[in-house]
Short mmCIF file of C-alpha atoms (C1' of nucleotides) in Angstrom, two decimals:
data_model
loop_
_atom_site.label_atom_id
_atom_site.label_comp_id
_atom_site.label_asym_id
_atom_site.label_seq_id
_atom_site.Cartn_x
_atom_site.Cartn_y
_atom_site.Cartn_z
CA UNK A 296 -56.09 -36.88 -96.05
CA UNK A 297 -59.26 -35.11 -95.00
CA UNK A 298 -62.90 -34.98 -96.05
CA UNK A 299 -62.03 -32.55 -98.85
CA UNK A 300 -59.96 -35.20 -100.63
CA UNK A 301 -62.71 -37.78 -100.34
CA UNK A 302 -65.27 -35.29 -101.69
CA UNK A 303 -63.04 -34.62 -104.69
CA UNK A 304 -62.76 -38.37 -105.23
CA UNK A 305 -66.52 -38.81 -105.15
CA UNK A 306 -66.92 -36.06 -107.76
CA UNK A 307 -64.77 -38.01 -110.24
CA UNK A 308 -67.89 -40.22 -110.59
CA UNK A 309 -69.91 -37.20 -111.76
CA UNK A 310 -71.51 -34.04 -110.33
CA UNK A 311 -73.28 -34.24 -106.98
CA UNK A 312 -74.74 -32.09 -104.23
CA UNK A 313 -73.67 -32.08 -100.59
CA UNK A 314 -76.81 -34.01 -99.79
CA UNK A 315 -75.96 -36.67 -102.39
CA UNK A 316 -72.52 -36.99 -100.87
CA UNK A 317 -73.91 -37.39 -97.37
CA UNK A 318 -75.97 -40.32 -98.63
CA UNK A 319 -72.88 -41.79 -100.22
CA UNK A 320 -71.04 -41.49 -96.90
CA UNK A 321 -73.95 -43.20 -95.17
CA UNK A 322 -74.23 -46.10 -97.58
CA UNK A 323 -70.64 -46.99 -98.32
CA UNK A 324 -67.84 -44.58 -97.59
CA UNK A 325 -68.87 -43.88 -94.07
CA UNK A 326 -68.06 -47.44 -93.01
CA UNK A 327 -64.34 -46.70 -93.32
CA UNK A 328 -64.22 -42.90 -93.59
CA UNK A 329 -67.20 -41.26 -91.84
CA UNK A 330 -68.34 -37.68 -92.41
CA UNK A 331 -71.43 -35.66 -91.54
CA UNK A 332 -72.92 -32.41 -92.80
CA UNK A 333 -70.69 -30.51 -90.44
CA UNK A 334 -67.61 -31.57 -92.36
CA UNK A 335 -69.05 -32.01 -95.87
CA UNK A 336 -70.51 -28.52 -96.34
CA UNK A 337 -67.45 -26.66 -95.04
CA UNK A 338 -65.27 -28.92 -97.22
CA UNK A 339 -67.26 -28.06 -100.35
CA UNK A 340 -67.22 -24.36 -99.48
CA UNK A 341 -63.43 -24.39 -99.12
CA UNK A 342 -62.95 -26.41 -102.31
CA UNK A 343 -65.16 -23.97 -104.23
CA UNK A 344 -63.30 -20.97 -102.79
CA UNK A 345 -60.02 -22.47 -104.01
CA UNK A 346 -61.30 -23.37 -107.47
CA UNK A 347 -61.13 -27.15 -106.92
CA UNK A 348 -64.85 -27.52 -107.63
CA UNK A 349 -67.54 -25.50 -109.43
CA UNK A 350 -71.26 -25.54 -108.76
CA UNK A 351 -74.56 -24.62 -110.35
CA UNK A 352 -77.67 -23.85 -108.34
CA UNK A 353 -80.60 -25.91 -109.49
CA UNK A 354 -83.99 -24.58 -108.33
CA UNK A 355 -86.44 -27.17 -107.00
CA UNK A 356 -90.20 -27.03 -106.47
CA UNK A 357 -91.12 -26.93 -102.81
CA UNK A 358 -87.59 -27.92 -101.82
CA UNK A 359 -84.43 -25.90 -101.25
CA UNK A 360 -82.25 -25.29 -104.29
CA UNK A 361 -79.70 -27.96 -105.06
CA UNK A 362 -76.07 -26.88 -105.34
CA UNK A 363 -74.58 -29.34 -107.77
CA UNK A 364 -70.79 -29.53 -107.60
CA UNK A 365 -68.35 -30.67 -110.32
CA UNK A 366 -64.61 -31.24 -110.03
CA UNK A 367 -62.28 -28.93 -111.99
CA UNK A 368 -58.88 -29.65 -113.51
CA UNK A 369 -57.16 -28.08 -110.47
CA UNK A 370 -59.39 -30.30 -108.37
CA UNK A 371 -58.16 -33.42 -110.14
CA UNK A 372 -54.55 -32.42 -109.53
CA UNK A 373 -55.31 -31.71 -105.89
CA UNK A 374 -56.99 -35.11 -105.58
CA UNK A 375 -53.92 -36.92 -106.91
CA UNK A 376 -51.80 -35.02 -104.38
CA UNK A 377 -54.19 -36.08 -101.64
CA UNK A 378 -53.97 -39.73 -102.70
CA UNK A 379 -50.19 -39.74 -102.97
CA UNK A 380 -49.52 -40.83 -99.40
CA UNK A 381 -47.48 -44.02 -99.33
CA UNK A 382 -48.13 -44.61 -95.61
CA UNK A 383 -51.82 -43.96 -95.15
CA UNK A 384 -53.34 -44.48 -91.70
CA UNK A 385 -55.92 -47.05 -90.64
CA UNK A 386 -57.36 -45.96 -87.31
CA UNK A 387 -59.86 -47.54 -85.00
CA UNK A 388 -61.77 -45.66 -82.33
CA UNK A 389 -63.81 -48.15 -80.40
CA UNK A 390 -66.00 -47.40 -77.42
CA UNK A 391 -66.79 -51.11 -77.57
CA UNK A 392 -63.18 -52.19 -76.92
CA UNK A 393 -62.73 -49.46 -74.30
CA UNK A 394 -65.74 -50.77 -72.38
CA UNK A 395 -64.56 -54.36 -72.68
CA UNK A 396 -61.10 -53.33 -71.42
CA UNK A 397 -62.78 -52.21 -68.21
CA UNK A 398 -65.05 -55.25 -68.00
CA UNK A 399 -63.81 -56.01 -64.47
CA UNK A 400 -65.47 -52.77 -63.30
CA UNK A 401 -68.85 -53.81 -64.65
CA UNK A 402 -71.48 -56.46 -64.04
CA UNK A 403 -71.55 -59.66 -66.07
CA UNK A 404 -75.04 -58.76 -67.18
CA UNK A 405 -73.93 -55.42 -68.57
CA UNK A 406 -71.03 -56.97 -70.47
CA UNK A 407 -73.20 -59.75 -71.85
CA UNK A 408 -75.74 -57.25 -73.14
CA UNK A 409 -73.04 -55.17 -74.80
CA UNK A 410 -71.63 -58.27 -76.50
CA UNK A 411 -75.05 -59.54 -77.58
CA UNK A 412 -75.91 -56.15 -79.07
CA UNK A 413 -72.62 -55.96 -80.91
CA UNK A 414 -73.15 -59.42 -82.40
CA UNK A 415 -76.62 -58.43 -83.57
CA UNK A 416 -75.20 -55.28 -85.17
CA UNK A 417 -72.54 -57.29 -87.00
CA UNK A 418 -75.10 -59.81 -88.15
CA UNK A 419 -77.17 -56.99 -89.63
CA UNK A 420 -74.15 -55.54 -91.35
CA UNK A 421 -73.22 -58.89 -92.88
CA UNK A 422 -76.72 -59.30 -94.28
CA UNK A 423 -76.02 -56.32 -96.53
CA UNK A 424 -73.47 -58.44 -98.38
CA UNK A 425 -75.84 -61.32 -99.03
CA UNK A 426 -77.83 -58.99 -101.27
CA UNK A 427 -75.20 -58.67 -103.98
CA UNK A 428 -72.92 -61.69 -103.87
CA UNK A 429 -69.42 -60.77 -105.07
CA UNK A 430 -70.53 -57.88 -107.20
CA UNK A 431 -67.69 -58.26 -109.67
CA UNK A 432 -70.35 -57.87 -112.31
CA UNK A 433 -70.65 -54.43 -113.86
CA UNK A 434 -68.29 -51.55 -113.97
CA UNK A 435 -67.78 -51.38 -110.21
CA UNK A 436 -64.14 -50.30 -109.82
CA UNK A 437 -61.81 -52.94 -108.44
CA UNK A 438 -60.86 -50.66 -105.54
CA UNK A 439 -64.44 -50.46 -104.33
CA UNK A 440 -64.76 -54.24 -104.62
CA UNK A 441 -61.58 -54.72 -102.61
CA UNK A 442 -62.81 -52.37 -99.90
CA UNK A 443 -66.24 -54.00 -99.75
CA UNK A 444 -64.62 -57.42 -99.42
CA UNK A 445 -62.35 -56.00 -96.73
CA UNK A 446 -65.36 -54.83 -94.75
CA UNK A 447 -67.09 -58.16 -95.04
CA UNK A 448 -63.96 -60.07 -94.07
CA UNK A 449 -63.43 -57.84 -91.03
CA UNK A 450 -67.00 -58.20 -89.85
CA UNK A 451 -66.81 -61.99 -90.13
CA UNK A 452 -63.50 -62.00 -88.34
CA UNK A 453 -64.80 -59.84 -85.50
CA UNK A 454 -67.88 -62.01 -85.13
CA UNK A 455 -65.76 -65.13 -84.90
CA UNK A 456 -63.38 -63.63 -82.35
CA UNK A 457 -66.16 -62.36 -80.13
CA UNK A 458 -68.06 -65.65 -80.22
CA UNK A 459 -64.93 -67.68 -79.49
CA UNK A 460 -63.67 -65.50 -76.65
CA UNK A 461 -66.63 -63.87 -74.94
CA UNK A 462 -66.57 -66.35 -72.08
CA UNK A 463 -63.22 -64.87 -71.00
CA UNK A 464 -65.14 -61.80 -69.88
CA UNK A 465 -67.67 -63.19 -67.44
CA UNK A 466 -66.99 -65.11 -64.26
CA UNK A 467 -69.37 -67.93 -64.97
CA UNK A 468 -70.09 -68.62 -68.57
CA UNK A 469 -73.84 -68.43 -68.85
CA UNK A 470 -74.75 -69.01 -65.21
CA UNK A 471 -73.86 -72.71 -64.94
CA UNK A 472 -77.20 -73.62 -63.40
CA UNK A 473 -75.71 -76.92 -62.36
CA UNK A 474 -78.01 -78.88 -60.13
CA UNK A 475 -75.61 -80.45 -57.73
CA UNK A 476 -76.70 -83.95 -56.91
CA UNK A 477 -78.37 -83.84 -53.51
CA UNK A 478 -76.94 -86.14 -50.91
CA UNK A 479 -73.67 -86.85 -52.67
CA UNK B 170 -67.67 -41.88 -74.37
CA UNK B 171 -64.82 -39.44 -74.61
CA UNK B 172 -61.20 -39.21 -73.51
CA UNK B 173 -62.30 -38.12 -70.02
CA UNK B 174 -63.94 -41.50 -69.40
CA UNK B 175 -60.87 -43.38 -70.56
CA UNK B 176 -58.64 -41.24 -68.32
CA UNK B 177 -60.84 -42.04 -65.34
CA UNK B 178 -60.60 -45.71 -66.23
CA UNK B 179 -56.82 -45.59 -66.37
CA UNK B 180 -56.72 -43.96 -62.94
CA UNK B 181 -58.50 -46.96 -61.39
CA UNK B 182 -55.12 -48.69 -61.79
CA UNK B 183 -53.48 -46.07 -59.59
CA UNK B 184 -52.37 -42.43 -59.71
CA UNK B 185 -50.69 -41.13 -62.86
CA UNK B 186 -49.59 -37.94 -64.59
CA UNK B 187 -50.76 -36.73 -67.99
CA UNK B 188 -47.42 -37.79 -69.36
CA UNK B 189 -47.83 -41.30 -67.94
CA UNK B 190 -51.24 -41.52 -69.56
CA UNK B 191 -49.90 -40.40 -72.91
CA UNK B 192 -47.42 -43.27 -72.78
CA UNK B 193 -50.24 -45.64 -71.90
CA UNK B 194 -52.22 -44.40 -74.92
CA UNK B 195 -49.15 -44.94 -77.10
CA UNK B 196 -48.40 -48.45 -75.91
CA UNK B 197 -51.81 -50.03 -75.62
CA UNK B 198 -54.95 -47.93 -75.48
CA UNK B 199 -54.13 -45.84 -78.49
CA UNK B 200 -54.48 -48.85 -80.80
CA UNK B 201 -58.26 -48.78 -80.32
CA UNK B 202 -58.87 -45.40 -78.66
CA UNK B 203 -56.21 -42.85 -79.63
CA UNK B 204 -55.56 -39.61 -77.75
CA UNK B 205 -52.79 -37.02 -77.73
CA UNK B 206 -51.72 -34.29 -75.33
CA UNK B 207 -54.23 -31.99 -76.92
CA UNK B 208 -57.09 -34.08 -75.57
CA UNK B 209 -55.52 -35.58 -72.44
CA UNK B 210 -54.53 -32.34 -70.68
CA UNK B 211 -57.85 -30.58 -71.28
CA UNK B 212 -59.63 -33.76 -70.14
CA UNK B 213 -57.67 -33.84 -66.87
CA UNK B 214 -58.25 -30.11 -66.32
CA UNK B 215 -62.00 -30.52 -66.74
CA UNK B 216 -62.10 -33.62 -64.54
CA UNK B 217 -60.19 -31.78 -61.79
CA UNK B 218 -62.48 -28.74 -62.07
CA UNK B 219 -65.49 -31.03 -61.59
CA UNK B 220 -63.99 -32.96 -58.68
CA UNK B 221 -63.67 -36.23 -60.56
CA UNK B 222 -59.93 -36.34 -59.95
CA UNK B 223 -57.49 -34.77 -57.49
CA UNK B 224 -53.81 -34.05 -58.04
CA UNK B 225 -50.64 -33.33 -56.14
CA UNK B 226 -47.73 -31.46 -57.65
CA UNK B 227 -44.51 -33.38 -57.23
CA UNK B 228 -41.38 -31.26 -57.69
CA UNK B 229 -38.61 -32.82 -59.75
CA UNK B 230 -34.94 -31.97 -60.06
CA UNK B 231 -34.12 -30.39 -63.40
CA UNK B 232 -37.50 -31.44 -64.81
CA UNK B 233 -40.90 -29.80 -64.74
CA UNK B 234 -43.10 -30.65 -61.76
CA UNK B 235 -45.25 -33.75 -62.14
CA UNK B 236 -48.97 -33.38 -61.60
CA UNK B 237 -50.05 -36.73 -60.28
CA UNK B 238 -53.77 -37.37 -60.58
CA UNK B 239 -55.96 -39.74 -58.56
CA UNK B 240 -59.58 -40.67 -59.10
CA UNK B 241 -62.14 -39.58 -56.50
CA UNK B 242 -65.37 -41.26 -55.41
CA UNK B 243 -67.37 -38.95 -57.70
CA UNK B 244 -64.95 -39.90 -60.43
CA UNK B 245 -65.68 -43.59 -59.93
CA UNK B 246 -69.40 -42.95 -60.21
CA UNK B 247 -68.87 -40.84 -63.32
CA UNK B 248 -66.75 -43.63 -64.82
CA UNK B 249 -69.49 -46.19 -64.31
CA UNK B 250 -71.93 -43.82 -66.02
CA UNK B 251 -69.51 -43.46 -68.92
CA UNK B 252 -69.19 -47.22 -69.26
CA UNK B 253 -72.93 -47.86 -69.10
CA UNK B 254 -73.55 -47.64 -72.84
CA UNK B 255 -75.15 -50.84 -74.11
CA UNK B 256 -74.53 -49.92 -77.77
CA UNK B 257 -70.97 -48.65 -77.89
CA UNK B 258 -69.51 -47.65 -81.26
CA UNK B 259 -66.63 -49.25 -83.13
CA UNK B 260 -65.45 -46.83 -85.79
CA UNK B 261 -62.82 -47.07 -88.45
CA UNK B 262 -61.25 -44.10 -90.19
CA UNK B 263 -58.93 -45.39 -92.84
CA UNK B 264 -56.93 -43.31 -95.27
CA UNK B 265 -55.66 -46.67 -96.48
CA UNK B 266 -59.09 -47.91 -97.58
CA UNK B 267 -59.97 -44.51 -99.04
CA UNK B 268 -56.85 -44.59 -101.21
CA UNK B 269 -57.51 -48.17 -102.27
CA UNK B 270 -61.11 -47.24 -103.18
CA UNK B 271 -59.67 -44.79 -105.69
CA UNK B 272 -57.01 -47.20 -106.95
CA UNK B 273 -58.23 -46.77 -110.54
CA UNK B 274 -57.06 -43.13 -110.40
CA UNK B 275 -53.52 -44.13 -109.41
CA UNK B 276 -50.57 -45.99 -110.88
CA UNK B 277 -50.01 -49.67 -110.17
CA UNK B 278 -46.64 -48.78 -108.72
CA UNK B 279 -48.18 -46.36 -106.23
CA UNK B 280 -50.80 -48.89 -105.12
CA UNK B 281 -48.24 -51.65 -104.78
CA UNK B 282 -46.04 -49.49 -102.59
CA UNK B 283 -48.96 -48.55 -100.37
CA UNK B 284 -49.89 -52.20 -99.97
CA UNK B 285 -46.30 -53.32 -99.33
CA UNK B 286 -45.87 -50.62 -96.68
CA UNK B 287 -49.11 -51.58 -94.99
CA UNK B 288 -48.10 -55.24 -94.87
CA UNK B 289 -44.75 -54.28 -93.31
CA UNK B 290 -46.55 -52.17 -90.72
CA UNK B 291 -48.87 -55.07 -89.84
CA UNK B 292 -45.95 -57.47 -89.62
CA UNK B 293 -44.26 -55.13 -87.17
CA UNK B 294 -47.41 -54.85 -85.11
CA UNK B 295 -47.83 -58.61 -84.96
CA UNK B 296 -44.26 -59.04 -83.70
CA UNK B 297 -45.33 -57.21 -80.52
CA UNK B 298 -47.50 -60.19 -79.65
CA UNK B 299 -44.75 -62.77 -80.03
CA UNK B 300 -43.03 -61.15 -77.03
CA UNK B 301 -45.63 -62.20 -74.48
CA UNK B 302 -47.46 -65.27 -75.72
CA UNK B 303 -51.00 -65.33 -74.39
CA UNK B 304 -50.22 -63.28 -71.33
CA UNK B 305 -52.90 -64.92 -69.22
CA UNK B 306 -50.21 -65.20 -66.61
CA UNK B 307 -50.35 -62.56 -63.87
CA UNK B 308 -53.10 -60.28 -62.79
CA UNK B 309 -53.76 -58.81 -66.24
CA UNK B 310 -57.51 -58.18 -66.30
CA UNK B 311 -59.51 -60.40 -68.60
CA UNK B 312 -60.83 -57.38 -70.49
CA UNK B 313 -57.34 -56.28 -71.45
CA UNK B 314 -56.51 -59.81 -72.56
CA UNK B 315 -59.64 -59.95 -74.68
CA UNK B 316 -58.83 -56.62 -76.31
CA UNK B 317 -55.21 -57.59 -76.98
CA UNK B 318 -56.36 -60.83 -78.57
CA UNK B 319 -58.87 -58.85 -80.60
CA UNK B 320 -56.11 -56.63 -81.94
CA UNK B 321 -53.94 -59.58 -82.84
CA UNK B 322 -56.80 -61.40 -84.53
CA UNK B 323 -57.72 -58.30 -86.54
CA UNK B 324 -54.16 -57.70 -87.67
CA UNK B 325 -53.82 -61.30 -88.82
CA UNK B 326 -57.15 -61.11 -90.58
CA UNK B 327 -56.24 -57.90 -92.39
CA UNK B 328 -52.88 -59.34 -93.44
CA UNK B 329 -54.57 -62.42 -94.85
CA UNK B 330 -57.18 -60.43 -96.74
CA UNK B 331 -54.66 -58.06 -98.26
CA UNK B 332 -52.32 -60.85 -99.34
CA UNK B 333 -55.16 -62.88 -100.84
CA UNK B 334 -56.77 -60.00 -102.71
CA UNK B 335 -54.11 -57.45 -103.61
CA UNK B 336 -53.90 -58.72 -107.18
CA UNK B 337 -57.46 -57.40 -107.73
CA UNK B 338 -56.00 -53.91 -107.59
CA UNK B 339 -53.33 -53.97 -110.27
CA UNK B 340 -53.76 -54.71 -113.98
CA UNK B 341 -50.96 -57.25 -114.19
CA UNK B 342 -50.24 -59.15 -111.05
CA UNK B 343 -46.55 -58.59 -110.43
CA UNK B 344 -45.43 -57.79 -113.98
CA UNK B 345 -45.80 -61.23 -115.52
CA UNK B 346 -42.22 -61.30 -116.82
CA UNK B 347 -43.06 -64.47 -118.69
CA UNK B 348 -40.28 -65.49 -121.00
CA UNK B 349 -42.22 -66.73 -123.97
CA UNK B 350 -40.48 -69.71 -125.51
CA UNK B 351 -38.69 -68.42 -128.58
CA UNK B 352 -39.55 -70.16 -131.80
CA UNK B 353 -42.63 -71.86 -130.52
"C1'" DA C 160 -20.41 -29.06 -80.35
"C1'" DT C 161 -24.52 -30.14 -82.30
"C1'" DG C 162 -28.35 -32.68 -82.64
"C1'" DC C 163 -31.51 -36.05 -80.85
"C1'" DA C 164 -34.04 -38.69 -77.06
"C1'" DT C 165 -36.31 -38.49 -72.60
"C1'" DA C 166 -39.07 -36.19 -69.17
"C1'" DC C 167 -42.78 -32.88 -68.22
"C1'" DT C 168 -45.91 -29.34 -68.82
"C1'" DA C 169 -49.21 -26.83 -71.96
"C1'" DT C 170 -51.50 -24.44 -75.91
"C1'" DC C 171 -53.21 -23.43 -80.71
"C1'" DA C 172 -55.34 -23.51 -85.42
"C1'" DA C 173 -57.71 -26.55 -88.12
"C1'" DT C 174 -60.69 -30.25 -88.44
"C1'" DT C 175 -64.39 -33.27 -87.06
"C1'" DT C 176 -68.49 -34.70 -84.32
"C1'" DG C 177 -73.17 -34.77 -83.32
"C1'" DA C 178 -76.96 -32.10 -82.85
"C1'" DT C 179 -79.86 -28.71 -84.33
"C1'" DA C 180 -82.38 -25.01 -87.34
"C1'" DT C 181 -85.23 -24.06 -91.44
"C1'" DA C 182 -88.69 -25.23 -94.91
"C1'" DT C 183 -91.92 -28.18 -97.69
"C1'" DA C 184 -94.19 -32.39 -99.25
"C1'" DA C 185 -95.27 -37.00 -99.20
"C1'" DA C 186 -95.94 -41.23 -96.80
"C1'" DA C 187 -97.03 -43.77 -92.86
"C1'" DT C 188 -99.28 -44.46 -88.54
"C1'" DC C 189 -102.85 -43.85 -85.15
"C1'" DG D 1255 -108.84 -37.08 -90.27
"C1'" DA D 1256 -104.90 -35.83 -87.53
"C1'" DT D 1257 -100.36 -36.49 -86.31
"C1'" DT D 1258 -95.89 -38.23 -86.73
"C1'" DT D 1259 -92.17 -39.73 -89.43
"C1'" DT D 1260 -89.36 -39.76 -93.55
"C1'" DA D 1261 -87.29 -37.54 -97.46
"C1'" DT D 1262 -85.39 -33.60 -99.81
"C1'" DA D 1263 -82.00 -29.88 -99.25
"C1'" DT D 1264 -79.48 -26.25 -97.25
"C1'" DA D 1265 -76.46 -24.63 -93.31
"C1'" DT D 1266 -74.46 -23.56 -88.65
"C1'" DC D 1267 -72.80 -24.16 -83.81
"C1'" DA D 1268 -70.52 -25.69 -79.41
"C1'" DA D 1269 -67.64 -29.10 -77.99
"C1'" DA D 1270 -64.17 -32.51 -78.86
"C1'" DT D 1271 -60.19 -34.10 -81.25
"C1'" DT D 1272 -55.98 -33.89 -84.20
"C1'" DG D 1273 -51.38 -32.97 -85.08
"C1'" DA D 1274 -48.04 -29.81 -84.42
"C1'" DT D 1275 -45.56 -26.82 -81.76
"C1'" DA D 1276 -43.47 -24.27 -77.60
"C1'" DG D 1277 -40.79 -24.21 -73.36
"C1'" DT D 1278 -37.24 -26.05 -70.21
"C1'" DA D 1279 -33.69 -29.09 -68.54
"C1'" DT D 1280 -30.65 -33.29 -68.58
"C1'" DG D 1281 -28.09 -36.81 -70.76
"C1'" DC D 1282 -26.35 -39.41 -74.66
"C1'" DA D 1283 -24.47 -40.09 -79.08
"C1'" DT D 1284 -21.95 -38.55 -83.39
#
DNA sequence: ATGCATACTATCAATTTGATATATAAAATC
DNA sequence: GATTTTATATATCAAATTGATAGTATGCAT
């Protein structure tokens, strides 16, 4: 599955421009399937060339024209093909874990900063979920709810693991600062 | 951080060929930082060109020559630069979650198979950890232990979440098959 | 005997990344 | 009042990565 398939999937929710899709990748999709302009625009161009999507150019005032894409019938068939993978991947690419793997080559201070920053990042991410608690309200598709819950569960799980095990990584956990009794 | 940095890191454990490194990516590193021949060989070529690594060609009988690479002093400095990122990424690219997001476009049977297969895959992955229980034994660096534990914890967490929430995704959880009492 | 696994190297097209270019207007900051 | 940033929108480019394939030889299994 590539960005083309995901773009087709997004268009089943209604017409959208490349810019709209980029925002969608930023807000939700990108957390588990990232894409930037450099993959979105070529994907849309290819899909249009092959008749999977159609577009109309909507003139704007003072802004570039919008190209608003819609999925076609061929596009819907292509999408179902793209989704029909019974062994889909789930890949992680983590600079964080690579750095931690080589912790013994680095200073305790460096590692501690990396860990602190990662915990802050996770905390910020988890705050996003407090906003809409278990949004099983409206017409949000069950799949999206499952994926959102997955993300939240993962973030909590990572936070827990890091907090519970970070002291493995530094020689002295938190510079003991033990005042040895003088004259003992 | 790119594959070059990780290759340098691997070489701090001792000299190795591209083939050796590929096996290392397959067995451990690849679970959180994947790389194939197509990135390893170009990485080693670039590193050699820039004096970050040196290599000797070791003739073999009936097999192609081995090119055995070693890290240089410049390489060690370059590695430390590569590791000195205080905000390293942790990215997920999941066809699995993308498919699940669009579950409403698919049949229950398809989704159930995808989920079953994923659970089997996770089960298989977790069996790898039973082999060496908490390998804090030898001289395995703490960083590697932390990362291995991280992987195990994540896999368990994903398994739990999927098992607890998979029924969100299908209309009827497991084809009820309720035999209604006749004549009630 | 024919195919598959292991041991090595390496390359290639297609895809993706991350940054940048272009252009205008509104909002924020100084 | 001037400057910077943010938002709206398009698009492209070099570099990196993916996933597959090619080449060459030995051994093992069916």
